[in-house]
Amino acid sequence: MLEKFRFLTSGESHGKCLTAIIEGLPAGLNIDTNFINSELKRRQQGYGRGGRMAIEADTAEITSGVRFGKTIGSPVTLVICNKDYENWQKIMSINPEDTNDEKSFTAYRPGHADYAGSIKYNHKDLRNVLERSSARKTAIEVAVGAVAKLFLKHYNIECTSKILQIGNGKTEEEFHKEIDKAKEAGDTLGGKFEITYTNLPVGLGSYVHWDRGIDGKIAQAVMSIPAVKSVSIGDGEDAYKISGKDFHDEIYCENGNITRNTNHAGGIEGGMTNGEDLIVKAVMKPIPTLKTPLATVDSKNMAETTAHFERSDTCAVEACAVVAEARIACVLANEIMLKYPTDYIE
Ligand code: EPS
């Protein structure tokens, strides 16, 4: 769907590294590696994260496309090495002679990709599904999103995000209490967050075809983050209970400029940005890997059992918001490139 700012990522959760190749960046863009790494650090933080984050200190190495701090127009390659690979070399080996079942498992985890993924790719060992379906891959996506954010900064487009709710908690103190409670019970928690992008030009996206609406592109980008189950724009999730008179943002003129007193539309009308702040809300479901495992079936004999437990987080909503910022940055960078095509920037 991203026509101009394109990227592919690869890498397994406990494999050697995560890689991305980004294509479409103009030459001359300043690439601040400290910024990329600070975004990676943000993704690793948040109350409720688990053991893996204590092992990793994610940093991205740039191996192509940048010279003396600026893009040169060629594809940019980013690499994040998995520190934990040291402990998984034999288990994740690419050599057939190393075949072993040390970390194999066959009891599907409800809510995860295990069941459908094993049928789809004909895997007996669910480890083969877990490794790529893991949210670990969002690390490299955040690195790509950081590059997109650097591109957006060139146009003074900035981003903020906040957590709206975790469990029943609506303040930071309550979030922590809810997470502590869930952890004690061997349970997990999801939550709701909001991303805001400011200073967007009018007219990113289009109404002329169903696949060119920027709201649809953003929804796809955020919905496909592991564990995200709902995405809405502005007050979209409450729109069914508000009448037209109260929902739509009336238009005024101040010193020759269009102004509004409200932004229920979240900055998008007719599939296009309208110059107001872009507001995206999303809900992450509770992480499906549970210490107190749920009922399931063992694929090797179809016997009823309990799900496989893999080390996991209690809550990763803060990290999820950082990932959503990154995914939206990629959509916006693509739209800017479509609207203002250029081979270089100064
Ligand atoms: C994650 C890395 C993973 C998990 C988590 C997110 O590492 P590991 O499996 O070694 O603990 O901590 O992913 C999930 C819980 C999941 O269900 O996908 C990361 O880097 O964010």
Coordinates of C-alpha atoms and ligand atoms in Angstrom, one line a residue:
M1 CA 0.0 0.0 0.0
L2 CA 3.0 2.3 0.6
E3 CA 3.7 3.4 -3.0
K4 CA 6.7 5.8 -2.5
F5 CA 8.1 5.2 1.0
R6 CA 8.5 1.4 0.8
F7 CA 10.2 -1.0 3.1
L8 CA 10.5 -4.7 3.9
T9 CA 11.6 -6.1 7.2
S10 CA 12.9 -9.6 8.1
G11 CA 14.0 -11.4 11.3
E12 CA 12.8 -13.8 13.9
S13 CA 12.4 -13.0 17.6
H14 CA 15.4 -15.1 18.7
G15 CA 17.2 -15.1 15.3
K16 CA 20.5 -13.3 14.7
C17 CA 19.1 -9.9 13.8
L18 CA 16.2 -7.8 12.5
T19 CA 16.7 -6.0 9.2
A20 CA 14.9 -3.4 7.1
I21 CA 15.5 -2.0 3.7
I22 CA 13.8 1.4 3.1
E23 CA 13.4 2.6 -0.5
G24 CA 12.1 6.0 -1.7
L25 CA 13.9 8.5 0.6
P26 CA 15.1 11.6 -1.1
A27 CA 18.8 12.4 -1.0
G28 CA 20.0 15.0 1.4
L29 CA 17.9 14.0 4.4
N30 CA 19.8 14.3 7.8
I31 CA 19.8 10.9 9.5
D32 CA 20.3 11.3 13.2
T33 CA 21.2 7.9 14.6
N34 CA 20.8 9.1 18.2
F35 CA 17.1 9.9 17.4
I36 CA 16.6 6.4 15.9
N37 CA 18.1 4.8 18.9
S38 CA 16.1 7.0 21.3
E39 CA 12.9 5.8 19.6
L40 CA 14.1 2.2 20.0
K41 CA 14.7 2.9 23.7
R42 CA 11.2 4.3 24.1
R43 CA 9.7 1.1 22.6
Q44 CA 11.6 -0.9 25.2
Q45 CA 10.2 1.0 28.1
G46 CA 6.9 1.2 29.9
Y47 CA 5.5 -0.3 33.1
G48 CA 4.8 -4.0 32.8
R49 CA 7.4 -5.2 30.4
G50 CA 9.1 -8.5 30.9
G51 CA 12.4 -10.3 30.9
R52 CA 13.4 -9.9 27.3
M53 CA 13.6 -6.1 27.6
A54 CA 16.2 -6.6 30.4
I55 CA 18.4 -8.5 27.9
E56 CA 18.1 -6.3 24.9
A57 CA 19.4 -2.7 24.4
D58 CA 18.1 -2.2 20.9
T59 CA 20.3 0.0 18.7
A60 CA 20.1 0.2 14.9
E61 CA 23.1 0.0 12.6
I62 CA 22.9 1.7 9.2
T63 CA 24.7 -0.4 6.6
S64 CA 23.7 1.4 3.4
G65 CA 22.1 4.5 1.9
V66 CA 23.7 7.1 4.2
R67 CA 27.0 8.9 3.9
F68 CA 28.3 11.6 6.2
G69 CA 25.0 11.8 8.0
K70 CA 22.8 12.3 5.0
T71 CA 20.8 10.0 2.7
I72 CA 22.3 9.6 -0.8
G73 CA 19.2 8.4 -2.6
S74 CA 20.0 4.7 -2.5
P75 CA 18.1 2.2 -0.3
V76 CA 18.7 2.6 3.4
T77 CA 19.4 -0.6 5.3
L78 CA 18.9 -0.8 9.1
V79 CA 20.0 -3.8 11.3
I80 CA 19.2 -4.5 14.9
C81 CA 21.1 -7.4 16.5
N82 CA 19.2 -9.6 18.9
K83 CA 21.4 -9.9 22.0
D84 CA 19.4 -12.9 23.1
Y85 CA 20.5 -14.8 19.9
E86 CA 23.6 -15.8 21.9
N87 CA 21.4 -18.1 24.0
W88 CA 19.5 -19.4 20.9
Q89 CA 22.1 -20.1 18.3
K90 CA 21.6 -23.8 18.2
I91 CA 17.8 -23.5 18.5
M92 CA 17.6 -21.0 15.7
S93 CA 20.4 -22.5 13.5
I94 CA 19.9 -22.4 9.8
N95 CA 21.9 -25.7 9.4
P96 CA 20.0 -29.0 9.0
E97 CA 22.5 -30.9 11.1
D98 CA 21.6 -28.8 14.1
T99 CA 17.9 -29.9 14.0
N100 CA 16.7 -30.2 17.6
D101 CA 13.4 -29.8 19.5
E102 CA 14.7 -28.1 22.7
K103 CA 12.3 -25.2 22.4
S104 CA 9.6 -26.9 20.3
F105 CA 6.0 -26.7 21.5
T106 CA 2.7 -28.0 20.2
A107 CA 0.0 -26.6 22.5
Y108 CA -1.6 -23.6 20.7
R109 CA -1.8 -20.3 22.7
P110 CA -5.3 -18.9 22.3
G111 CA -5.2 -15.4 21.0
H112 CA -1.9 -15.9 19.3
A113 CA -1.0 -16.8 15.7
D114 CA -0.1 -20.4 16.7
Y115 CA -3.2 -22.3 15.4
A116 CA -3.9 -20.5 12.1
G117 CA -0.2 -20.0 11.4
S118 CA 0.6 -23.7 11.8
I119 CA -2.3 -24.7 9.5
K120 CA -1.3 -22.1 6.9
Y121 CA 2.4 -22.9 6.8
N122 CA 2.1 -26.6 7.7
H123 CA 4.3 -26.3 10.8
K124 CA 4.3 -29.1 13.4
D125 CA 6.6 -27.1 15.7
L126 CA 4.7 -24.0 16.7
R127 CA 8.1 -22.3 17.4
N128 CA 8.2 -21.7 13.6
V129 CA 5.0 -19.6 13.9
L130 CA 6.0 -17.8 17.2
E131 CA 9.3 -16.6 16.0
R132 CA 8.0 -14.3 13.3
S133 CA 4.6 -13.6 14.7
S134 CA 6.2 -12.2 17.9
A135 CA 6.0 -8.5 18.6
R136 CA 9.8 -8.5 18.6
K137 CA 9.7 -7.5 14.9
T138 CA 8.1 -4.2 15.9
A139 CA 11.6 -3.1 17.0
I140 CA 12.8 -2.8 13.4
E141 CA 9.5 -1.2 12.5
V142 CA 10.1 1.5 15.1
A143 CA 13.6 2.1 13.5
V144 CA 12.0 2.5 10.1
G145 CA 9.3 4.8 11.6
A146 CA 12.1 6.9 13.2
V147 CA 13.6 7.5 9.7
A148 CA 10.1 8.4 8.5
K149 CA 9.8 10.8 11.4
L150 CA 13.1 12.4 10.5
F151 CA 11.6 13.0 7.0
L152 CA 8.4 14.4 8.5
K153 CA 10.5 16.7 10.8
H154 CA 11.8 18.3 7.6
Y155 CA 8.2 19.5 7.0
N156 CA 7.8 20.4 10.7
I157 CA 5.4 17.6 11.3
E158 CA 5.6 16.3 14.9
C159 CA 4.0 13.6 16.9
T160 CA 2.9 12.9 20.5
S161 CA 1.1 10.0 22.1
K162 CA -0.6 9.2 25.4
I163 CA -2.1 6.2 27.2
L164 CA -5.8 6.7 27.8
Q165 CA -6.7 3.6 29.8
I166 CA -5.2 0.4 31.0
G167 CA -7.7 -2.1 32.5
N168 CA -9.9 0.2 34.7
G169 CA -7.1 2.7 35.3
K170 CA -7.3 6.2 33.9
T171 CA -4.3 7.8 35.6
E172 CA -0.6 6.7 35.6
E173 CA -0.8 5.6 39.2
E174 CA -3.9 3.5 38.4
F175 CA -2.2 2.0 35.4
H176 CA 0.6 0.8 37.6
K177 CA -1.8 -0.7 40.2
E178 CA -3.8 -2.5 37.5
I179 CA -0.6 -3.9 36.0
D180 CA 0.7 -5.0 39.4
K181 CA -2.6 -6.7 40.1
A182 CA -2.5 -8.5 36.7
K183 CA 1.1 -9.6 37.2
E184 CA 0.4 -11.1 40.6
A185 CA -2.5 -13.0 39.1
G186 CA -0.3 -14.4 36.3
D187 CA -2.5 -12.4 33.9
T188 CA -2.0 -9.7 31.2
L189 CA -3.6 -6.4 30.4
G190 CA -4.3 -4.4 27.2
G191 CA -5.2 -0.7 27.0
K192 CA -6.2 2.2 24.9
F193 CA -3.9 4.9 23.5
E194 CA -4.0 8.0 21.4
I195 CA -1.5 9.3 18.8
T196 CA -1.5 13.0 17.6
Y197 CA 0.3 14.3 14.5
T198 CA 0.5 18.1 14.2
N199 CA 1.2 20.5 11.3
L200 CA 0.0 18.3 8.5
P201 CA -0.8 20.0 5.2
V202 CA -4.4 20.0 3.9
G203 CA -5.1 17.2 1.3
L204 CA -2.9 14.2 2.2
G205 CA -5.0 11.2 0.9
S206 CA -7.9 11.4 -1.5
Y207 CA -11.6 10.8 -1.8
V208 CA -11.4 9.7 -5.5
H209 CA -10.9 6.0 -4.9
W210 CA -11.5 3.7 -1.9
D211 CA -7.9 2.8 -1.5
R212 CA -6.6 6.3 -1.4
G213 CA -8.3 7.5 1.7
I214 CA -5.7 8.3 4.3
D215 CA -8.0 7.1 7.1
G216 CA -8.1 3.6 5.5
K217 CA -4.3 3.6 5.2
I218 CA -3.8 4.6 8.8
A219 CA -6.3 2.1 10.0
Q220 CA -4.5 -0.7 8.1
A221 CA -1.1 0.4 9.4
V222 CA -2.2 0.5 13.1
M223 CA -4.6 -2.5 13.0
S224 CA -1.9 -4.8 11.9
I225 CA 0.3 -4.2 14.9
P226 CA 0.3 -7.4 16.9
A227 CA -2.5 -7.3 19.5
V228 CA -4.3 -4.2 18.2
K229 CA -8.0 -4.9 17.9
S230 CA -9.6 -1.6 17.2
V231 CA -8.6 1.7 15.5
S232 CA -10.6 4.9 15.3
I233 CA -10.0 8.5 14.0
G234 CA -10.9 11.4 16.2
D235 CA -14.1 10.7 18.1
G236 CA -15.0 8.0 15.6
E237 CA -15.5 5.3 18.2
D238 CA -18.3 7.4 19.9
A239 CA -19.8 8.8 16.7
Y240 CA -22.9 6.5 16.9
K241 CA -24.1 8.3 20.1
I242 CA -23.5 11.9 19.0
S243 CA -25.9 13.8 16.6
G244 CA -24.7 15.5 13.4
K245 CA -25.1 18.9 15.0
D246 CA -22.7 18.1 17.8
F247 CA -20.3 15.8 15.9
H248 CA -19.2 17.9 12.9
D249 CA -16.6 20.6 13.3
E250 CA -18.0 23.9 12.3
I251 CA -15.9 26.1 10.0
Y252 CA -15.0 29.7 10.8
C253 CA -12.6 32.3 9.3
E254 CA -10.1 34.2 11.3
N255 CA -7.8 36.7 9.5
G256 CA -8.5 35.0 6.3
N257 CA -7.7 31.5 7.7
I258 CA -10.0 28.6 8.2
T259 CA -10.4 27.8 11.9
R260 CA -12.5 25.3 13.9
N261 CA -13.4 25.2 17.6
T262 CA -13.6 21.4 17.7
N263 CA -11.9 18.4 16.1
H264 CA -14.2 15.4 16.4
A265 CA -13.2 14.4 12.9
G266 CA -9.6 13.9 14.1
G267 CA -8.1 15.9 11.3
I268 CA -9.6 13.8 8.4
E269 CA -12.6 14.6 6.3
G270 CA -13.4 12.8 3.0
G271 CA -10.3 10.6 3.4
M272 CA -8.0 13.6 3.4
T273 CA -6.2 15.6 6.0
N274 CA -8.0 18.9 6.7
G275 CA -5.2 20.8 8.4
E276 CA -6.4 20.0 12.0
D277 CA -4.4 17.7 14.2
L278 CA -4.5 14.1 13.2
I279 CA -5.9 12.1 16.1
V280 CA -5.8 8.3 16.0
K281 CA -7.0 6.1 18.9
A282 CA -6.4 2.4 19.2
V283 CA -7.0 -0.5 21.6
M284 CA -4.5 -3.2 22.3
K285 CA -5.8 -6.5 23.6
P286 CA -4.1 -8.2 26.6
I287 CA -1.0 -10.1 25.5
P288 CA -2.1 -13.7 24.8
T289 CA 0.9 -15.4 26.4
L290 CA -0.3 -16.1 30.0
K291 CA 1.5 -17.5 33.1
T292 CA -1.8 -19.1 34.1
P293 CA -2.3 -20.7 30.7
L294 CA -5.7 -21.0 29.0
A295 CA -7.5 -24.1 27.9
T296 CA -6.4 -25.4 24.5
V297 CA -5.6 -28.4 22.4
D298 CA -2.2 -30.1 21.8
S299 CA -1.7 -30.3 18.0
K300 CA 0.3 -33.5 18.2
N301 CA -2.5 -35.7 19.6
M302 CA -5.6 -33.4 19.7
A303 CA -5.8 -33.9 23.5
E304 CA -7.2 -31.1 25.6
T305 CA -4.5 -29.4 27.6
T306 CA -3.3 -25.9 28.7
A307 CA -1.4 -23.5 26.5
H308 CA 2.4 -23.2 26.1
F309 CA 3.9 -20.5 28.3
E310 CA 6.7 -18.4 26.9
R311 CA 8.3 -15.6 28.8
S312 CA 6.2 -12.5 28.2
D313 CA 5.2 -9.0 29.2
T314 CA 2.3 -8.2 31.6
C315 CA 1.4 -5.1 29.6
A316 CA 3.0 -3.5 26.6
V317 CA 0.6 -0.7 25.8
E318 CA 3.2 2.1 26.1
A319 CA 5.4 0.2 23.6
C320 CA 2.5 -0.4 21.3
A321 CA 1.8 3.4 21.2
V322 CA 5.4 3.9 20.1
V323 CA 5.0 1.3 17.4
A324 CA 1.7 3.0 16.3
E325 CA 3.5 6.4 16.1
A326 CA 6.1 4.7 13.8
R327 CA 3.5 3.0 11.6
I328 CA 1.6 6.2 11.1
A329 CA 4.9 8.1 10.4
C330 CA 5.4 5.7 7.5
V331 CA 1.9 6.3 6.1
L332 CA 2.4 10.1 6.4
A333 CA 5.9 10.1 4.9
N334 CA 4.4 8.1 1.9
E335 CA 1.6 10.6 1.5
I336 CA 4.0 13.6 1.6
M337 CA 6.2 11.9 -1.0
L338 CA 3.1 11.4 -3.2
K339 CA 2.0 15.0 -2.9
Y340 CA 5.4 16.7 -3.1
P341 CA 7.6 14.3 -5.1
T342 CA 11.3 15.2 -5.0
D343 CA 14.6 13.4 -5.5
Y344 CA 16.5 15.5 -3.0
I345 CA 16.0 17.9 -0.2
E346 CA 18.2 20.7 1.0
Ligands
EPS1 C1 9.2 -8.5 22.4 C2 10.0 -9.6 22.4 C3 9.5 -10.9 22.8 C4 8.4 -10.8 23.8 C5 7.3 -9.8 23.4 C6 7.8 -8.6 22.7 O1 10.6 -11.6 23.3 P1 10.6 -13.0 24.1 O2 9.7 -13.9 23.4 O3 12.1 -13.5 24.0 O4 10.3 -12.7 25.5 O5 8.9 -10.3 25.0 O6 6.4 -10.5 22.5 C7 5.3 -11.0 22.9 C8 5.0 -11.1 24.2 C9 4.4 -11.5 21.9 O7 3.4 -12.1 22.3 O8 4.6 -11.3 20.7 C10 9.7 -7.2 22.0 O9 10.8 -7.0 21.6 O10 8.9 -6.3 22.0

